[in-house]
């Protein structure tokens, strides 16, 4: 027979743990629920094109919302588990909701506290997120493309349509493999899952830009150490020049200069050489940037 005092003690302990979890992660939880709502609205708006109808029919946004949040969560959990593996304290993901009908979120991030041990650890921390996100995004993209329709451009208004969206090498290759050649007077009306994966791949490429403390900045420093700052400055100039193709790059240039900066702090042991496996990861990361990058994400 179980002692009643022990039973009460266990129940109180469980309540305290639950209360402690909510108290510690209340902001993460609120931001996650807000992002679920904002992405549900964005997904519903893409279907209805009307504000009131979107609010009334949030369920229509479920395929888009679920797909996008899973991709972003995978990216951040890649960083989180890499941090845990290398004994670098890290927070759970903070999602960034935004009331915008195109995307519904600015992504997510985790906070890492404490020093990184060496360049091998730095490479793992930088690359884990993008690769985890892409591994999840590709099957979602394949499912979404299979459910997308090839339609005459003249018949489609207000939908997510390729080629009005930019197409990375990876995206274009998957579309061609699944749908074949699409003539110039036709377009691919993207299923919400395909559009969510498109955003996920775009976010991956932005994170892989080799500047400062972006994921690409971590990878670049792991490869080149202090020489990485010169590459970052060249990349910054290229970002400004790409503003001629898409105005959003000017915002990213400003954001980079003011918030991210070019300097990357060294790990504790900056002299320890990068091992062969991490060099391969670095090369694969550069390839991933090339095949997911979008010089012009949106066309008029």
Short mmCIF file of C-alpha atoms in Angstrom, two decimals:
data_model
loop_
_atom_site.label_atom_id
_atom_site.label_comp_id
_atom_site.label_asym_id
_atom_site.label_seq_id
_atom_site.Cartn_x
_atom_site.Cartn_y
_atom_site.Cartn_z
CA UNK A 1 0.00 0.00 0.00
CA UNK A 2 1.36 3.45 -0.98
CA UNK A 3 1.83 5.86 1.91
CA UNK A 4 -0.56 8.85 1.50
CA UNK A 5 2.14 11.29 2.62
CA UNK A 6 4.50 10.00 -0.09
CA UNK A 7 1.70 10.29 -2.69
CA UNK A 8 0.98 13.91 -1.72
CA UNK A 9 4.71 14.70 -1.78
CA UNK A 10 5.06 13.31 -5.32
CA UNK A 11 2.02 15.29 -6.53
CA UNK A 12 3.35 18.52 -5.00
CA UNK A 13 6.78 17.89 -6.53
CA UNK A 14 5.23 17.38 -10.00
CA UNK A 15 3.21 20.61 -9.63
CA UNK A 16 6.34 22.50 -8.60
CA UNK A 17 8.25 21.15 -11.62
CA UNK A 18 5.44 22.18 -13.97
CA UNK A 19 5.22 25.64 -12.38
CA UNK A 20 9.02 26.01 -12.54
CA UNK A 21 9.05 25.06 -16.26
CA UNK A 22 6.34 27.61 -17.10
CA UNK A 23 8.04 30.29 -15.00
CA UNK A 24 11.39 29.65 -16.71
CA UNK A 25 10.12 29.36 -20.28
CA UNK A 26 7.00 31.56 -20.25
CA UNK A 27 8.36 33.86 -22.97
CA UNK A 28 9.29 30.92 -25.24
CA UNK A 29 5.78 29.48 -24.79
CA UNK A 30 3.99 32.79 -25.48
CA UNK A 31 6.09 33.48 -28.57
CA UNK A 32 5.50 29.94 -29.87
CA UNK A 33 1.71 30.26 -29.51
CA UNK A 34 1.78 33.76 -31.05
CA UNK A 35 3.78 32.39 -33.99
CA UNK A 36 1.34 29.50 -34.43
CA UNK A 37 -1.49 32.05 -34.65
CA UNK A 38 0.39 34.43 -36.97
CA UNK A 39 1.42 31.62 -39.35
CA UNK A 40 -2.10 30.14 -39.28
CA UNK A 41 -3.39 33.56 -40.30
CA UNK A 42 -0.73 33.90 -43.02
CA UNK A 43 -1.60 30.46 -44.40
CA UNK A 44 -5.34 31.18 -44.32
CA UNK A 45 -4.84 34.58 -45.96
CA UNK A 46 -2.94 32.95 -48.81
CA UNK A 47 -6.05 30.80 -49.41
CA UNK A 48 -8.80 33.42 -48.97
CA UNK A 49 -7.08 36.73 -49.79
CA UNK A 50 -9.36 38.48 -47.26
CA UNK A 51 -8.60 39.52 -43.67
CA UNK A 52 -11.97 38.67 -42.08
CA UNK A 53 -12.31 35.34 -43.92
CA UNK A 54 -8.77 34.41 -42.83
CA UNK A 55 -9.54 35.10 -39.16
CA UNK A 56 -12.74 33.04 -39.39
CA UNK A 57 -11.03 30.15 -41.17
CA UNK A 58 -7.65 29.84 -39.44
CA UNK A 59 -7.76 26.08 -40.00
CA UNK A 60 -7.06 26.69 -43.69
CA UNK A 61 -3.59 27.84 -42.66
CA UNK A 62 -2.69 24.61 -40.88
CA UNK A 63 -0.59 22.98 -43.67
CA UNK A 64 1.49 26.16 -44.07
CA UNK A 65 1.80 26.88 -40.34
CA UNK A 66 2.70 23.33 -39.29
CA UNK A 67 5.25 22.90 -42.11
CA UNK A 68 7.00 26.21 -41.52
CA UNK A 69 7.17 25.88 -37.73
CA UNK A 70 8.53 22.32 -37.98
CA UNK A 71 11.28 23.49 -40.37
CA UNK A 72 12.24 26.47 -38.19
CA UNK A 73 12.08 24.36 -35.02
CA UNK A 74 14.34 21.72 -36.59
CA UNK A 75 16.88 24.39 -37.50
CA UNK A 76 16.99 25.78 -33.96
CA UNK A 77 17.00 22.36 -32.29
CA UNK A 78 20.00 21.48 -34.47
CA UNK A 79 21.83 24.37 -32.81
CA UNK A 80 20.42 23.49 -29.38
CA UNK A 81 21.56 19.85 -29.39
CA UNK A 82 24.95 20.78 -30.86
CA UNK A 83 25.32 23.27 -27.99
CA UNK A 84 24.41 20.61 -25.45
CA UNK A 85 26.87 18.17 -27.05
CA UNK A 86 29.70 20.70 -26.74
CA UNK A 87 28.68 21.83 -23.21
CA UNK A 88 27.72 25.34 -24.31
CA UNK A 89 24.65 26.51 -22.35
CA UNK A 90 21.78 27.38 -24.70
CA UNK A 91 18.16 28.48 -24.36
CA UNK A 92 15.17 26.81 -25.96
CA UNK A 93 14.06 28.47 -29.24
CA UNK A 94 12.46 31.92 -29.24
CA UNK A 95 10.03 32.27 -32.16
CA UNK A 96 9.42 35.66 -33.76
CA UNK A 97 5.79 36.18 -34.80
CA UNK A 98 4.95 38.94 -37.28
CA UNK A 99 1.45 39.92 -38.50
CA UNK A 100 2.38 39.69 -42.18
CA UNK A 101 0.20 37.70 -44.62
CA UNK A 102 3.19 36.51 -46.67
CA UNK A 103 5.18 34.75 -43.94
CA UNK A 104 3.71 35.16 -40.44
CA UNK A 105 7.11 34.93 -38.76
CA UNK A 106 10.64 36.29 -38.86
CA UNK A 107 11.97 32.88 -37.84
CA UNK A 108 13.41 31.82 -34.50
CA UNK A 109 16.65 31.94 -32.53
CA UNK A 110 18.33 30.48 -29.47
CA UNK A 111 20.63 32.21 -27.01
CA UNK A 112 24.02 30.62 -26.43
CA UNK A 113 25.88 31.57 -23.27
CA UNK A 114 29.47 30.89 -22.39
CA UNK A 115 32.58 30.34 -24.45
CA UNK A 116 32.94 27.89 -27.32
CA UNK A 117 35.82 25.46 -26.79
CA UNK A 118 37.56 25.40 -30.20
CA UNK A 119 37.02 25.74 -33.95
CA UNK A 120 35.73 22.17 -34.29
CA UNK A 121 32.97 22.98 -31.80
CA UNK A 122 32.30 26.27 -33.58
CA UNK A 123 31.87 24.47 -36.91
CA UNK A 124 29.38 22.04 -35.37
CA UNK A 125 27.40 24.84 -33.73
CA UNK A 126 27.23 26.85 -36.96
CA UNK A 127 26.40 24.01 -39.36
CA UNK A 128 24.00 21.93 -37.24
CA UNK A 129 21.05 24.32 -37.63
CA UNK A 130 21.08 24.78 -41.43
CA UNK A 131 21.57 21.06 -42.11
CA UNK A 132 18.85 20.03 -39.63
CA UNK A 133 16.45 22.53 -41.19
CA UNK A 134 17.19 21.43 -44.76
CA UNK A 135 16.84 17.73 -43.91
CA UNK A 136 13.28 18.48 -42.76
CA UNK A 137 12.50 21.07 -45.48
CA UNK A 138 13.32 18.82 -48.47
CA UNK A 139 10.67 16.10 -47.83
CA UNK A 140 8.11 18.81 -47.04
CA UNK A 141 9.03 20.53 -50.32
CA UNK A 142 8.69 17.26 -52.25
CA UNK A 143 5.22 16.61 -50.78
CA UNK A 144 4.22 20.22 -51.44
CA UNK A 145 5.46 20.24 -55.05
CA UNK A 146 3.59 16.99 -55.72
CA UNK A 147 0.40 18.75 -54.60
CA UNK A 148 1.15 21.98 -56.51
CA UNK A 149 -0.57 22.71 -59.82
CA UNK A 150 0.85 23.88 -63.15
CA UNK A 151 -1.55 26.60 -64.35
CA UNK A 152 -1.66 29.35 -67.02
CA UNK A 153 -0.14 32.57 -65.61
CA UNK A 154 -3.11 34.59 -66.90
CA UNK A 155 -5.56 32.68 -64.68
CA UNK A 156 -3.86 33.13 -61.32
CA UNK A 157 -4.17 36.18 -59.07
CA UNK A 158 -3.10 36.53 -55.42
CA UNK A 159 -1.55 33.08 -54.97
CA UNK A 160 2.01 31.97 -54.25
CA UNK A 161 3.22 31.30 -57.75
CA UNK A 162 6.55 30.33 -59.24
CA UNK A 163 8.09 32.13 -61.21
CA UNK A 164 6.88 35.26 -59.30
CA UNK A 165 8.91 33.78 -56.42
CA UNK A 166 12.63 33.32 -56.91
CA UNK A 167 13.93 29.79 -57.34
CA UNK A 168 17.17 28.52 -55.85
CA UNK A 169 19.16 25.78 -57.59
CA UNK A 170 17.79 23.21 -55.10
CA UNK A 171 14.18 24.38 -55.48
CA UNK A 172 14.38 24.52 -59.27
CA UNK A 173 15.94 21.03 -59.43
CA UNK A 174 13.19 19.47 -57.31
CA UNK A 175 10.47 21.22 -59.34
CA UNK A 176 12.03 19.97 -62.60
CA UNK A 177 12.39 16.42 -61.24
CA UNK A 178 8.75 16.26 -60.15
CA UNK A 179 6.94 18.46 -62.68
CA UNK A 180 9.24 18.48 -65.69
CA UNK A 181 9.75 21.52 -67.91
CA UNK A 182 7.23 24.33 -67.28
CA UNK A 183 6.65 26.59 -70.36
CA UNK A 184 7.01 30.38 -70.08
CA UNK A 185 3.25 31.07 -70.21
CA UNK A 186 2.61 28.63 -67.34
CA UNK A 187 3.39 28.82 -63.64
CA UNK A 188 3.48 26.53 -60.62
CA UNK A 189 0.81 27.44 -58.06
CA UNK A 190 2.50 26.36 -54.85
CA UNK A 191 0.75 24.22 -52.29
CA UNK A 192 1.07 25.78 -48.78
CA UNK A 193 3.57 23.07 -47.78
CA UNK A 194 5.74 23.86 -50.81
CA UNK A 195 5.61 27.58 -49.99
CA UNK A 196 6.55 26.89 -46.35
CA UNK A 197 9.53 24.82 -47.55
CA UNK A 198 10.48 27.61 -49.96
CA UNK A 199 10.60 30.03 -47.01
CA UNK A 200 12.54 27.48 -44.95
CA UNK A 201 15.20 27.12 -47.64
CA UNK A 202 15.39 30.91 -48.01
CA UNK A 203 15.87 31.34 -44.25
CA UNK A 204 18.60 28.68 -44.40
CA UNK A 205 20.47 30.59 -47.11
CA UNK A 206 20.24 33.89 -45.19
CA UNK A 207 21.59 32.21 -42.06
CA UNK A 208 24.48 30.76 -44.08
CA UNK A 209 25.63 34.18 -45.31
CA UNK A 210 29.25 34.33 -44.05
CA UNK A 211 29.11 37.42 -41.86
CA UNK A 212 29.66 38.03 -38.14
CA UNK A 213 27.73 35.71 -35.86
CA UNK A 214 25.28 34.34 -38.39
CA UNK A 215 25.58 30.57 -38.86
CA UNK A 216 27.69 31.26 -41.95
CA UNK A 217 29.89 33.57 -39.88
CA UNK A 218 30.58 30.78 -37.37
CA UNK A 219 31.47 28.42 -40.22
CA UNK A 220 33.67 31.02 -41.92
CA UNK A 221 35.61 31.76 -38.72
CA UNK A 222 36.10 28.04 -38.09
CA UNK A 223 37.63 27.76 -41.57
CA UNK A 224 39.68 30.98 -41.80
CA UNK A 225 40.04 32.32 -38.25
CA UNK A 226 40.91 36.05 -38.18
CA UNK A 227 41.08 36.28 -41.98
CA UNK A 228 37.31 35.72 -42.00
CA UNK A 229 36.65 39.41 -41.31
CA UNK A 230 37.94 40.35 -44.78
CA UNK A 231 35.60 37.87 -46.43
CA UNK A 232 32.73 39.28 -44.34
CA UNK A 233 33.47 42.80 -45.57
CA UNK A 234 33.49 41.68 -49.20
CA UNK A 235 30.20 39.82 -48.65
CA UNK A 236 28.72 42.99 -47.11
CA UNK A 237 29.58 44.97 -50.25
CA UNK A 238 28.01 42.23 -52.39
CA UNK A 239 24.83 42.40 -50.29
CA UNK A 240 24.58 46.15 -50.93
CA UNK A 241 25.10 45.60 -54.66
CA UNK A 242 22.36 42.96 -54.65
CA UNK A 243 20.06 45.75 -53.49
CA UNK A 244 19.88 46.60 -57.21
CA UNK A 245 18.11 43.25 -57.72
CA UNK A 246 15.91 43.30 -54.61
CA UNK A 247 15.48 46.23 -52.22
CA UNK A 248 15.30 43.92 -49.20
CA UNK A 249 19.07 43.36 -49.44
CA UNK A 250 19.59 47.02 -48.45
CA UNK A 251 17.71 46.31 -45.22
CA UNK A 252 19.88 43.24 -44.63
CA UNK A 253 22.98 45.32 -45.30
CA UNK A 254 21.88 47.87 -42.70
CA UNK A 255 20.94 45.11 -40.24
CA UNK A 256 24.33 43.46 -40.75
CA UNK A 257 26.28 46.68 -40.20
CA UNK A 258 24.34 47.78 -37.10
CA UNK A 259 23.33 44.53 -35.35
CA UNK A 260 25.41 41.58 -36.55
CA UNK A 261 28.69 43.41 -37.29
CA UNK A 262 31.69 41.80 -38.97
CA UNK A 263 33.82 40.77 -35.99
CA UNK A 264 33.59 37.20 -34.73
CA UNK A 265 34.98 36.44 -31.25
CA UNK A 266 37.55 33.61 -31.18
CA UNK A 267 36.87 30.34 -29.32
CA UNK A 268 38.83 29.53 -26.17
CA UNK A 269 41.41 27.45 -28.06
CA UNK A 270 41.85 29.31 -31.34
CA UNK A 271 45.06 27.43 -32.19
CA UNK A 272 43.64 23.92 -32.31
CA UNK A 273 43.42 22.95 -36.01
CA UNK A 274 40.17 22.10 -37.71
CA UNK A 275 39.94 18.35 -38.25
CA UNK A 276 39.24 16.75 -41.64
CA UNK A 277 35.59 15.96 -40.89
CA UNK A 278 34.87 19.59 -39.97
CA UNK A 279 36.62 20.83 -43.11
CA UNK A 280 34.28 18.62 -45.14
CA UNK A 281 31.31 20.03 -43.20
CA UNK A 282 32.58 23.53 -44.03
CA UNK A 283 32.75 22.75 -47.76
CA UNK A 284 29.28 21.16 -47.67
CA UNK A 285 27.97 24.28 -45.91
CA UNK A 286 29.30 26.48 -48.72
CA UNK A 287 27.64 24.18 -51.28
CA UNK A 288 24.38 24.37 -49.30
CA UNK A 289 24.56 28.18 -49.38
CA UNK A 290 25.08 28.15 -53.16
CA UNK A 291 22.17 25.79 -53.91
CA UNK A 292 19.67 27.53 -51.57
CA UNK A 293 20.61 31.17 -52.21
CA UNK A 294 18.09 33.56 -53.79
CA UNK A 295 19.57 36.77 -55.28
CA UNK A 296 15.99 37.91 -56.03
CA UNK A 297 13.48 36.25 -53.68
CA UNK A 298 10.47 38.11 -55.07
CA UNK A 299 9.68 39.38 -58.56
CA UNK A 300 7.03 41.96 -59.43
#
